[in-house]
Amino acid sequence: PAPSAPKQAPPTKAAAPEPKPANGMFSSSRTERRVKMSPMRRKIAERLVDVQGTAAILTTFNEVDMTNLMNMRSTYKDAFEKKHGVKLGFMSAFVAAATKALVEQPIVGAVIDGNEIVYRDYCDISIAVSSPRGLVVPVLRDTQHMSFRDIEA
């Protein structure tokens, strides 16, 4: 008898890619998309939550070369203030960079709700600000539509 062909393993399912907003960018609406988690992802999420309650949490800091940002600010700060009536600070660049990351990698801003991952098709960023009455943390809503002027105002 002729030898039978070796059995092939059934094809494995690739992890589902992160859902992207339909038009590739965030829309003007404040919509959310829900994606059911795989059993493995659900277990990992459970374990991470458990660890947060029992282990020390480490905060890391990264250094960034801000030479180009500082040069840009020095070059345009007077013209910016004259045109818009607000000073050009560093916060607008930080918010714009964070927003760009959130748009390009929606999993970063996603949250877990039960057995689902909730992807938000909008960016809200909170920034701690010192005030005479203490620290306040206003929320900038829909930063994906904000200009430097909108952020600085």
Coordinates of C-alpha atoms in Angstrom, one line a residue:
P1 CA 0.0 0.0 0.0
A2 CA 1.1 3.5 -0.8
P3 CA 1.9 5.7 2.2
S4 CA -0.7 8.3 2.9
A5 CA 0.1 12.0 2.8
P6 CA 1.0 13.5 6.2
K7 CA -1.9 15.2 7.8
Q8 CA -1.7 19.0 7.8
A9 CA -2.6 21.0 10.9
P10 CA -5.8 23.0 10.5
P11 CA -5.1 26.6 9.7
T12 CA -4.9 28.8 12.8
K13 CA -6.9 31.9 13.1
A14 CA -4.9 35.0 13.1
A15 CA -5.6 37.6 15.7
A16 CA -8.2 40.0 14.5
P17 CA -6.7 43.4 13.6
E18 CA -7.7 46.4 15.5
P19 CA -10.7 48.0 14.0
K20 CA -10.1 51.3 12.3
P21 CA -12.6 54.0 11.8
A22 CA -14.3 53.6 8.4
N23 CA -12.7 56.6 6.8
G24 CA -9.2 56.0 8.2
M25 CA -9.5 59.1 10.5
F26 CA -11.7 59.8 13.4
S27 CA -15.1 61.1 12.5
S28 CA -16.7 64.3 13.9
S29 CA -19.1 62.1 15.9
R30 CA -18.3 60.7 19.3
T31 CA -18.9 57.1 18.4
E32 CA -17.5 53.9 20.0
R33 CA -16.9 50.5 18.5
R34 CA -17.0 47.3 20.6
V35 CA -15.0 44.2 19.8
K36 CA -15.4 40.9 21.7
M37 CA -12.2 39.8 23.3
S38 CA -10.8 36.4 22.6
P39 CA -10.6 34.0 25.6
M40 CA -6.8 34.5 25.8
R41 CA -7.0 38.3 25.7
R42 CA -9.7 38.2 28.4
K43 CA -7.5 36.0 30.7
I44 CA -4.5 38.3 30.1
A45 CA -6.6 41.4 31.0
E46 CA -7.8 39.6 34.2
R47 CA -4.3 38.8 35.2
L48 CA -3.1 42.3 34.6
V49 CA -5.9 43.7 36.8
D50 CA -5.0 41.2 39.5
V51 CA -1.3 42.2 39.4
Q52 CA -2.2 45.9 39.8
G53 CA -3.7 45.2 43.2
T54 CA -0.8 43.1 44.4
A55 CA 2.4 44.4 42.9
A56 CA 4.3 47.6 42.8
I57 CA 3.6 49.7 39.7
L58 CA 6.5 51.3 38.0
T59 CA 6.3 54.6 36.1
T60 CA 8.8 55.2 33.4
F61 CA 10.1 58.4 31.9
N62 CA 11.5 58.9 28.4
E63 CA 13.7 61.7 27.4
V64 CA 12.9 63.5 24.2
D65 CA 15.0 65.9 22.1
M66 CA 13.0 69.0 22.1
T67 CA 15.5 71.1 20.1
N68 CA 13.2 71.4 17.0
L69 CA 10.1 72.2 19.0
M70 CA 12.0 74.8 21.0
N71 CA 13.4 76.3 17.7
M72 CA 9.9 76.3 16.1
R73 CA 8.4 78.0 19.2
S74 CA 11.1 80.7 19.2
T75 CA 10.6 81.4 15.5
Y76 CA 6.8 81.7 15.6
K77 CA 5.8 82.7 19.1
D78 CA 5.5 86.4 18.4
A79 CA 3.6 86.0 15.2
F80 CA 1.4 83.3 16.7
E81 CA 0.5 85.6 19.7
K82 CA -0.2 88.5 17.4
K83 CA -2.4 86.5 15.1
H84 CA -4.3 84.4 17.7
G85 CA -4.1 86.5 20.9
V86 CA -2.6 83.6 22.9
K87 CA 0.9 82.5 23.6
L88 CA 2.4 79.6 21.8
G89 CA 3.4 77.1 24.5
F90 CA 4.7 73.5 24.4
M91 CA 1.4 72.0 25.4
S92 CA -0.2 72.3 21.9
A93 CA 2.7 70.2 20.4
F94 CA 2.4 67.6 23.2
V95 CA -1.4 67.3 22.8
A96 CA -1.1 67.2 19.0
A97 CA 1.5 64.4 19.2
A98 CA -0.5 62.4 21.7
T99 CA -3.6 62.8 19.5
K100 CA -1.7 61.6 16.5
A101 CA -0.6 58.5 18.4
L102 CA -4.2 57.8 19.6
V103 CA -5.5 58.1 16.0
E104 CA -2.8 55.9 14.6
Q105 CA -3.0 53.3 17.4
P106 CA -6.6 53.2 18.6
I107 CA -5.8 50.4 21.1
V108 CA -3.9 52.9 23.2
G109 CA -7.1 54.8 24.0
A110 CA -9.4 51.7 24.2
V111 CA -11.0 50.5 27.4
I112 CA -12.2 47.1 28.5
D113 CA -15.9 46.8 29.4
G114 CA -16.8 43.3 30.4
N115 CA -15.8 40.9 27.6
E116 CA -15.4 43.7 25.1
I117 CA -12.7 46.2 24.0
V118 CA -14.3 49.6 23.4
Y119 CA -12.5 51.7 20.8
R120 CA -13.4 55.4 20.9
D121 CA -13.5 57.2 17.6
Y122 CA -12.5 60.5 19.3
C123 CA -9.7 61.8 21.4
D124 CA -10.2 63.5 24.8
I125 CA -7.0 64.5 26.6
S126 CA -6.8 65.7 30.2
I127 CA -4.0 68.0 31.3
A128 CA -3.1 69.0 34.8
V129 CA -2.9 72.8 35.2
S130 CA -1.8 74.8 38.2
S131 CA -4.3 77.5 39.3
P132 CA -4.4 79.9 42.2
R133 CA -6.9 77.5 43.9
G134 CA -4.8 74.4 43.3
L135 CA -4.3 71.8 40.6
V136 CA -7.2 71.4 38.1
V137 CA -7.4 68.9 35.3
P138 CA -9.6 70.2 32.4
V139 CA -10.5 67.8 29.6
L140 CA -9.8 68.9 26.1
R141 CA -12.6 67.2 24.0
D142 CA -12.2 66.1 20.4
T143 CA -8.5 67.0 20.2
Q144 CA -8.4 65.3 16.8
H145 CA -10.1 68.5 15.4
M146 CA -8.1 71.1 17.4
S147 CA -5.4 73.4 16.1
F148 CA -2.5 74.7 18.2
R149 CA -4.6 77.8 18.8
D150 CA -7.6 75.9 20.0
I151 CA -5.3 73.9 22.5
E152 CA -3.5 77.0 23.8
A153 CA -6.7 79.0 24.2

